Amino acid sequence: MLTAVFICVSAQIAPAKDIFIATTGSDANPGTRSKPLASVQAAQVAVRACIKVGLKEAVNVIFAPGTYFLAEPLALTATDSGTAQCPITWQAVKDDTATLSGGTPITGTWKQSGKNNIWSVDVPGVKKGWNFRQLFVEGTRATRARFPNASEKNPFLYATGGGIDHVRIAPKLVKASWAAPDAQINVVAQWKFFNQWNTVTGVDLKSGRIDIADSERHGKIIKGNWFWIEGVKEELDEPGEWYLDQAKARLYYMPKPGINPNTLKIVASRLNVIVYAKGDVEKKTHVQNVHFKGLQFRHTTFTLGHIEARVHTDAAIRLENATHCRIENCHFENIGGYALWLHLDSQRNIFDRNSVLHSGGGGVLLTGSRLSYMDDTKLFTPGKVAATVAPILNRITRNTVKHCGKIRYYGGGVHLDSRPASMAMAPGNYIAHNYFADLSRNGVFAFRNQGGNIVEYNHIHDAMQTIIDGACIHFATMNHLNAPNYILNNWLYDIWGYNQKPDGQPTRHLANGVFLDWDSSNMIVKDNY
């Protein structure tokens, strides 16, 4: 008998009330088709008015075609919930015609700035504290000025040694300019199965030492660890690179020869989450029956200082203490982290028929209150109730996740992180009929006390493209008493396990089709190819 049982019963949906939004609308309008609203916040007010008088019909918030640049996330609470018979649905008038963007267009006039075809534009918002580390040019993530250049045959520096707080390389390679105010190194540290983003705090030209800030120190830097450094104006030397001068509130960009950046659509990231639906875990309230259908989500940023290398917590949609919500037929592209993050007591939600391309992290992240590896010290969400819950009984089905892990390498199609030991015998989640390809690490990962999960009929290939020690399907339950996990009928191939070498020739190491790691027990692995 399977421990995890997933039953989907469709409620009889009541006739719907429609609320319309358009980029040409006005928040002074009533929200009708002919007089639409302009912002998601105004639509939220209209939805709440329907809820307040008692829902007798479903409510559809319908987006006209266009791109909606959000100044702040759509923040939902339990008061924004629908019911099984009268759900609240945020949707495009036709699939893939409406985009919710976490970015801001660069609208100033570009002017040539000095030599080497470098252009610049003033960005007034930077004077108010806006800082960004992602820029999208004509729909593609541009390269922040870096060394070595991404086009190099061997585009990395290699540590000769270091420690938890510094990196050492040959002194002749170090440049004083690397101590720029917002320069970071992206380093694959110590065990080579994750990367970390560290802000540079100083350089020593004589010793070759690069000091890094005290946040996000997850591993000691040892000989052979590979990295690059970015966010340095002096390294703006290749077409396609950009640099933001925060002090001058000015953006610099080097286009390809003959291209005038005034003719390009350029968007800088601002928000790291577009929809944040949050119930109160301690009061046991939930956001319920809120759906998203046929929308695009783009241009979210990524943050620094994450408390656990394995768990990076940026996501376009964040459901925290949410139940019976659906995200379906949506498209996520050029985002800073995951598409969806399910946190705490999030149950019976559905993520179905979505596509996720070029994400900074991966597809779906599921977490409990603690993100710790060997112990319970890394507390993300405090509280007595929070310590007892984690996402279960969710369905992640028929999705495509490709070309991901562009910023955080420890990610993949689905990441099921730690849950409390008290939940080890509880049901799990259903992950099936997905297509995951070109991933920085795992296709599906499940960690600490995970039980009752079913992973079946997934097609996963070209995993482990950036780091080592993982698999297409990787379980590390660390518990002999978890409920049975089932890995059935999956098609898995081309699992690489990249271990970069200073000569520029990577070796393949520690990569598996199915990896049962860290005392994983009570596993049924059957009929996989």
PDB file of N, CA, C and O in Angstrom, residues 75-127:
ATOM      1  N   ALA A  75       0.780  40.989  -2.368  1.00  0.00           N
ATOM      2  CA  ALA A  75       0.857  40.361  -1.050  1.00  0.00           C
ATOM      3  C   ALA A  75      -0.527  39.889  -0.629  1.00  0.00           C
ATOM      4  O   ALA A  75      -1.437  40.708  -0.413  1.00  0.00           O
ATOM      5  N   LEU A  76      -0.699  38.585  -0.532  1.00  0.00           N
ATOM      6  CA  LEU A  76      -1.984  37.993  -0.188  1.00  0.00           C
ATOM      7  C   LEU A  76      -1.930  37.417   1.220  1.00  0.00           C
ATOM      8  O   LEU A  76      -0.918  36.853   1.637  1.00  0.00           O
ATOM      9  N   THR A  77      -3.033  37.534   1.940  1.00  0.00           N
ATOM     10  CA  THR A  77      -3.167  36.939   3.259  1.00  0.00           C
ATOM     11  C   THR A  77      -4.403  36.042   3.258  1.00  0.00           C
ATOM     12  O   THR A  77      -5.081  35.894   2.234  1.00  0.00           O
ATOM     13  N   ALA A  78      -4.701  35.467   4.422  1.00  0.00           N
ATOM     14  CA  ALA A  78      -5.864  34.587   4.517  1.00  0.00           C
ATOM     15  C   ALA A  78      -7.150  35.313   4.127  1.00  0.00           C
ATOM     16  O   ALA A  78      -8.107  34.684   3.641  1.00  0.00           O
ATOM     17  N   THR A  79      -7.180  36.625   4.303  1.00  0.00           N
ATOM     18  CA  THR A  79      -8.384  37.394   3.955  1.00  0.00           C
ATOM     19  C   THR A  79      -8.598  37.495   2.451  1.00  0.00           C
ATOM     20  O   THR A  79      -9.657  37.932   2.006  1.00  0.00           O
ATOM     21  N   ASP A  80      -7.598  37.097   1.661  1.00  0.00           N
ATOM     22  CA  ASP A  80      -7.727  37.132   0.208  1.00  0.00           C
ATOM     23  C   ASP A  80      -8.153  35.778  -0.356  1.00  0.00           C
ATOM     24  O   ASP A  80      -8.147  35.576  -1.572  1.00  0.00           O
ATOM     25  N   SER A  81      -8.542  34.845   0.515  1.00  0.00           N
ATOM     26  CA  SER A  81      -8.855  33.484   0.094  1.00  0.00           C
ATOM     27  C   SER A  81     -10.201  33.387  -0.603  1.00  0.00           C
ATOM     28  O   SER A  81     -11.142  34.135  -0.321  1.00  0.00           O
ATOM     29  N   GLY A  82     -10.272  32.398  -1.506  1.00  0.00           N
ATOM     30  CA  GLY A  82     -11.542  31.984  -2.062  1.00  0.00           C
ATOM     31  C   GLY A  82     -12.041  30.750  -1.338  1.00  0.00           C
ATOM     32  O   GLY A  82     -11.535  30.385  -0.263  1.00  0.00           O
ATOM     33  N   THR A  83     -13.038  30.102  -1.902  1.00  0.00           N
ATOM     34  CA  THR A  83     -13.551  28.848  -1.368  1.00  0.00           C
ATOM     35  C   THR A  83     -13.465  27.797  -2.472  1.00  0.00           C
ATOM     36  O   THR A  83     -13.192  28.116  -3.634  1.00  0.00           O
ATOM     37  N   ALA A  84     -13.727  26.547  -2.124  1.00  0.00           N
ATOM     38  CA  ALA A  84     -13.683  25.489  -3.133  1.00  0.00           C
ATOM     39  C   ALA A  84     -14.695  25.744  -4.245  1.00  0.00           C
ATOM     40  O   ALA A  84     -14.426  25.490  -5.417  1.00  0.00           O
ATOM     41  N   GLN A  85     -15.879  26.254  -3.902  1.00  0.00           N
ATOM     42  CA  GLN A  85     -16.922  26.537  -4.888  1.00  0.00           C
ATOM     43  C   GLN A  85     -16.719  27.894  -5.563  1.00  0.00           C
ATOM     44  O   GLN A  85     -17.141  28.106  -6.703  1.00  0.00           O
ATOM     45  N   CYS A  86     -16.049  28.817  -4.860  1.00  0.00           N
ATOM     46  CA  CYS A  86     -15.866  30.174  -5.378  1.00  0.00           C
ATOM     47  C   CYS A  86     -14.394  30.587  -5.259  1.00  0.00           C
ATOM     48  O   CYS A  86     -14.019  31.414  -4.416  1.00  0.00           O
ATOM     49  N   PRO A  87     -13.523  30.009  -6.061  1.00  0.00           N
ATOM     50  CA  PRO A  87     -12.098  30.352  -5.987  1.00  0.00           C
ATOM     51  C   PRO A  87     -11.805  31.728  -6.563  1.00  0.00           C
ATOM     52  O   PRO A  87     -12.607  32.293  -7.314  1.00  0.00           O
ATOM     53  N   ILE A  88     -10.645  32.254  -6.202  1.00  0.00           N
ATOM     54  CA  ILE A  88     -10.139  33.504  -6.772  1.00  0.00           C
ATOM     55  C   ILE A  88      -9.061  33.136  -7.780  1.00  0.00           C
ATOM     56  O   ILE A  88      -8.077  32.485  -7.429  1.00  0.00           O
ATOM     57  N   THR A  89      -9.237  33.533  -9.033  1.00  0.00           N
ATOM     58  CA  THR A  89      -8.278  33.178 -10.077  1.00  0.00           C
ATOM     59  C   THR A  89      -7.711  34.435 -10.720  1.00  0.00           C
ATOM     60  O   THR A  89      -8.465  35.291 -11.187  1.00  0.00           O
ATOM     61  N   TRP A  90      -6.380  34.524 -10.710  1.00  0.00           N
ATOM     62  CA  TRP A  90      -5.673  35.597 -11.399  1.00  0.00           C
ATOM     63  C   TRP A  90      -5.168  35.011 -12.710  1.00  0.00           C
ATOM     64  O   TRP A  90      -4.374  34.073 -12.702  1.00  0.00           O
ATOM     65  N   GLN A  91      -5.621  35.548 -13.853  1.00  0.00           N
ATOM     66  CA  GLN A  91      -5.344  34.878 -15.111  1.00  0.00           C
ATOM     67  C   GLN A  91      -5.202  35.851 -16.270  1.00  0.00           C
ATOM     68  O   GLN A  91      -5.667  37.000 -16.211  1.00  0.00           O
ATOM     69  N   ALA A  92      -4.523  35.389 -17.310  1.00  0.00           N
ATOM     70  CA  ALA A  92      -4.447  36.152 -18.549  1.00  0.00           C
ATOM     71  C   ALA A  92      -5.713  35.934 -19.355  1.00  0.00           C
ATOM     72  O   ALA A  92      -6.344  34.872 -19.274  1.00  0.00           O
ATOM     73  N   VAL A  93      -6.107  36.927 -20.130  1.00  0.00           N
ATOM     74  CA  VAL A  93      -7.283  36.775 -20.971  1.00  0.00           C
ATOM     75  C   VAL A  93      -7.077  35.635 -21.963  1.00  0.00           C
ATOM     76  O   VAL A  93      -8.012  34.947 -22.358  1.00  0.00           O
ATOM     77  N   LYS A  94      -5.810  35.411 -22.326  1.00  0.00           N
ATOM     78  CA  LYS A  94      -5.400  34.273 -23.135  1.00  0.00           C
ATOM     79  C   LYS A  94      -4.002  33.895 -22.687  1.00  0.00           C
ATOM     80  O   LYS A  94      -3.163  34.762 -22.455  1.00  0.00           O
ATOM     81  N   ASP A  95      -3.727  32.592 -22.561  1.00  0.00           N
ATOM     82  CA  ASP A  95      -2.455  32.138 -22.020  1.00  0.00           C
ATOM     83  C   ASP A  95      -1.261  32.816 -22.680  1.00  0.00           C
ATOM     84  O   ASP A  95      -1.212  32.988 -23.905  1.00  0.00           O
ATOM     85  N   ASP A  96      -0.276  33.181 -21.839  1.00  0.00           N
ATOM     86  CA  ASP A  96       1.010  33.727 -22.278  1.00  0.00           C
ATOM     87  C   ASP A  96       0.915  35.082 -22.970  1.00  0.00           C
ATOM     88  O   ASP A  96       1.783  35.461 -23.745  1.00  0.00           O
ATOM     89  N   THR A  97      -0.123  35.839 -22.678  1.00  0.00           N
ATOM     90  CA  THR A  97      -0.230  37.179 -23.270  1.00  0.00           C
ATOM     91  C   THR A  97       0.012  38.290 -22.259  1.00  0.00           C
ATOM     92  O   THR A  97       0.197  39.443 -22.647  1.00  0.00           O
ATOM     93  N   ALA A  98       0.024  37.944 -20.968  1.00  0.00           N
ATOM     94  CA  ALA A  98       0.219  38.945 -19.921  1.00  0.00           C
ATOM     95  C   ALA A  98       1.406  38.548 -19.061  1.00  0.00           C
ATOM     96  O   ALA A  98       1.526  37.397 -18.640  1.00  0.00           O
ATOM     97  N   THR A  99       2.289  39.514 -18.811  1.00  0.00           N
ATOM     98  CA  THR A  99       3.508  39.276 -18.045  1.00  0.00           C
ATOM     99  C   THR A  99       3.511  40.122 -16.784  1.00  0.00           C
ATOM    100  O   THR A  99       3.291  41.339 -16.845  1.00  0.00           O
ATOM    101  N   LEU A 100       3.774  39.468 -15.653  1.00  0.00           N
ATOM    102  CA  LEU A 100       4.014  40.185 -14.400  1.00  0.00           C
ATOM    103  C   LEU A 100       5.520  40.243 -14.206  1.00  0.00           C
ATOM    104  O   LEU A 100       6.182  39.212 -14.088  1.00  0.00           O
ATOM    105  N   SER A 101       6.064  41.442 -14.194  1.00  0.00           N
ATOM    106  CA  SER A 101       7.510  41.627 -14.151  1.00  0.00           C
ATOM    107  C   SER A 101       7.947  42.163 -12.799  1.00  0.00           C
ATOM    108  O   SER A 101       7.348  43.103 -12.260  1.00  0.00           O
ATOM    109  N   GLY A 102       9.028  41.581 -12.276  1.00  0.00           N
ATOM    110  CA  GLY A 102       9.649  42.100 -11.060  1.00  0.00           C
ATOM    111  C   GLY A 102      10.748  43.086 -11.369  1.00  0.00           C
ATOM    112  O   GLY A 102      11.537  43.438 -10.491  1.00  0.00           O
ATOM    113  N   GLY A 103      10.805  43.540 -12.613  1.00  0.00           N
ATOM    114  CA  GLY A 103      11.844  44.473 -13.026  1.00  0.00           C
ATOM    115  C   GLY A 103      11.318  45.854 -13.340  1.00  0.00           C
ATOM    116  O   GLY A 103      10.124  46.133 -13.226  1.00  0.00           O
ATOM    117  N   THR A 104      12.240  46.712 -13.763  1.00  0.00           N
ATOM    118  CA  THR A 104      11.915  48.085 -14.158  1.00  0.00           C
ATOM    119  C   THR A 104      12.616  48.390 -15.473  1.00  0.00           C
ATOM    120  O   THR A 104      13.827  48.143 -15.591  1.00  0.00           O
ATOM    121  N   PRO A 105      11.903  48.911 -16.473  1.00  0.00           N
ATOM    122  CA  PRO A 105      12.560  49.250 -17.738  1.00  0.00           C
ATOM    123  C   PRO A 105      13.568  50.384 -17.552  1.00  0.00           C
ATOM    124  O   PRO A 105      13.344  51.309 -16.751  1.00  0.00           O
ATOM    125  N   ILE A 106      14.656  50.309 -18.268  1.00  0.00           N
ATOM    126  CA  ILE A 106      15.618  51.409 -18.324  1.00  0.00           C
ATOM    127  C   ILE A 106      15.153  52.337 -19.443  1.00  0.00           C
ATOM    128  O   ILE A 106      15.168  51.958 -20.617  1.00  0.00           O
ATOM    129  N   THR A 107      14.714  53.523 -19.065  1.00  0.00           N
ATOM    130  CA  THR A 107      14.022  54.396 -20.024  1.00  0.00           C
ATOM    131  C   THR A 107      14.787  55.664 -20.384  1.00  0.00           C
ATOM    132  O   THR A 107      14.320  56.441 -21.214  1.00  0.00           O
ATOM    133  N   GLY A 108      15.930  55.904 -19.767  1.00  0.00           N
ATOM    134  CA  GLY A 108      16.671  57.120 -20.074  1.00  0.00           C
ATOM    135  C   GLY A 108      17.325  57.068 -21.445  1.00  0.00           C
ATOM    136  O   GLY A 108      17.219  56.081 -22.176  1.00  0.00           O
ATOM    137  N   THR A 109      17.998  58.132 -21.792  1.00  0.00           N
ATOM    138  CA  THR A 109      18.696  58.215 -23.077  1.00  0.00           C
ATOM    139  C   THR A 109      20.149  57.795 -22.899  1.00  0.00           C
ATOM    140  O   THR A 109      20.883  58.386 -22.106  1.00  0.00           O
ATOM    141  N   TRP A 110      20.545  56.773 -23.632  1.00  0.00           N
ATOM    142  CA  TRP A 110      21.917  56.289 -23.583  1.00  0.00           C
ATOM    143  C   TRP A 110      22.823  57.220 -24.381  1.00  0.00           C
ATOM    144  O   TRP A 110      22.480  57.682 -25.473  1.00  0.00           O
ATOM    145  N   LYS A 111      24.023  57.445 -23.831  1.00  0.00           N
ATOM    146  CA  LYS A 111      25.024  58.258 -24.529  1.00  0.00           C
ATOM    147  C   LYS A 111      26.357  57.514 -24.498  1.00  0.00           C
ATOM    148  O   LYS A 111      26.658  56.809 -23.531  1.00  0.00           O
ATOM    149  N   GLN A 112      27.129  57.683 -25.563  1.00  0.00           N
ATOM    150  CA  GLN A 112      28.438  57.059 -25.570  1.00  0.00           C
ATOM    151  C   GLN A 112      29.295  57.670 -24.475  1.00  0.00           C
ATOM    152  O   GLN A 112      29.301  58.882 -24.262  1.00  0.00           O
ATOM    153  N   SER A 113      30.030  56.801 -23.775  1.00  0.00           N
ATOM    154  CA  SER A 113      30.767  57.222 -22.589  1.00  0.00           C
ATOM    155  C   SER A 113      32.200  56.726 -22.697  1.00  0.00           C
ATOM    156  O   SER A 113      32.512  55.603 -22.295  1.00  0.00           O
ATOM    157  N   GLY A 114      33.066  57.543 -23.258  1.00  0.00           N
ATOM    158  CA  GLY A 114      34.466  57.174 -23.346  1.00  0.00           C
ATOM    159  C   GLY A 114      34.754  56.235 -24.492  1.00  0.00           C
ATOM    160  O   GLY A 114      34.045  56.191 -25.502  1.00  0.00           O
ATOM    161  N   LYS A 115      35.800  55.435 -24.328  1.00  0.00           N
ATOM    162  CA  LYS A 115      36.291  54.575 -25.397  1.00  0.00           C
ATOM    163  C   LYS A 115      35.606  53.215 -25.376  1.00  0.00           C
ATOM    164  O   LYS A 115      34.791  52.900 -24.545  1.00  0.00           O
ATOM    165  N   ASN A 116      35.989  52.392 -26.346  1.00  0.00           N
ATOM    166  CA  ASN A 116      35.615  50.976 -26.399  1.00  0.00           C
ATOM    167  C   ASN A 116      34.108  50.741 -26.524  1.00  0.00           C
ATOM    168  O   ASN A 116      33.589  49.728 -26.045  1.00  0.00           O
ATOM    169  N   ASN A 117      33.402  51.687 -27.130  1.00  0.00           N
ATOM    170  CA  ASN A 117      31.968  51.513 -27.390  1.00  0.00           C
ATOM    171  C   ASN A 117      31.167  51.301 -26.102  1.00  0.00           C
ATOM    172  O   ASN A 117      30.195  50.546 -26.070  1.00  0.00           O
ATOM    173  N   ILE A 118      31.550  51.971 -25.049  1.00  0.00           N
ATOM    174  CA  ILE A 118      30.804  51.911 -23.795  1.00  0.00           C
ATOM    175  C   ILE A 118      29.804  53.063 -23.771  1.00  0.00           C
ATOM    176  O   ILE A 118      30.143  54.215 -24.050  1.00  0.00           O
ATOM    177  N   TRP A 119      28.568  52.722 -23.441  1.00  0.00           N
ATOM    178  CA  TRP A 119      27.486  53.698 -23.332  1.00  0.00           C
ATOM    179  C   TRP A 119      27.042  53.789 -21.871  1.00  0.00           C
ATOM    180  O   TRP A 119      27.254  52.861 -21.091  1.00  0.00           O
ATOM    181  N   SER A 120      26.396  54.908 -21.534  1.00  0.00           N
ATOM    182  CA  SER A 120      25.903  55.062 -20.163  1.00  0.00           C
ATOM    183  C   SER A 120      24.555  55.768 -20.158  1.00  0.00           C
ATOM    184  O   SER A 120      24.198  56.482 -21.100  1.00  0.00           O
ATOM    185  N   VAL A 121      23.812  55.545 -19.085  1.00  0.00           N
ATOM    186  CA  VAL A 121      22.517  56.186 -18.898  1.00  0.00           C
ATOM    187  C   VAL A 121      22.309  56.399 -17.405  1.00  0.00           C
ATOM    188  O   VAL A 121      22.718  55.570 -16.578  1.00  0.00           O
ATOM    189  N   ASP A 122      21.715  57.511 -17.045  1.00  0.00           N
ATOM    190  CA  ASP A 122      21.399  57.775 -15.635  1.00  0.00           C
ATOM    191  C   ASP A 122      20.169  56.976 -15.225  1.00  0.00           C
ATOM    192  O   ASP A 122      19.195  56.865 -15.981  1.00  0.00           O
ATOM    193  N   VAL A 123      20.227  56.415 -14.012  1.00  0.00           N
ATOM    194  CA  VAL A 123      19.110  55.639 -13.461  1.00  0.00           C
ATOM    195  C   VAL A 123      18.723  56.286 -12.132  1.00  0.00           C
ATOM    196  O   VAL A 123      19.270  55.939 -11.072  1.00  0.00           O
ATOM    197  N   PRO A 124      17.797  57.251 -12.145  1.00  0.00           N
ATOM    198  CA  PRO A 124      17.491  58.020 -10.936  1.00  0.00           C
ATOM    199  C   PRO A 124      17.081  57.168  -9.740  1.00  0.00           C
ATOM    200  O   PRO A 124      17.366  57.532  -8.587  1.00  0.00           O
ATOM    201  N   GLY A 125      16.421  56.035  -9.978  1.00  0.00           N
ATOM    202  CA  GLY A 125      15.971  55.212  -8.866  1.00  0.00           C
ATOM    203  C   GLY A 125      17.094  54.695  -7.991  1.00  0.00           C
ATOM    204  O   GLY A 125      16.884  54.366  -6.813  1.00  0.00           O
ATOM    205  N   VAL A 126      18.291  54.607  -8.539  1.00  0.00           N
ATOM    206  CA  VAL A 126      19.439  54.116  -7.762  1.00  0.00           C
ATOM    207  C   VAL A 126      19.765  55.082  -6.620  1.00  0.00           C
ATOM    208  O   VAL A 126      20.237  54.672  -5.561  1.00  0.00           O
ATOM    209  N   LYS A 127      19.488  56.364  -6.842  1.00  0.00           N
ATOM    210  CA  LYS A 127      19.732  57.347  -5.785  1.00  0.00           C
ATOM    211  C   LYS A 127      18.840  57.117  -4.571  1.00  0.00           C
ATOM    212  O   LYS A 127      19.141  57.575  -3.468  1.00  0.00           O
TER     213      LYS A 127
END
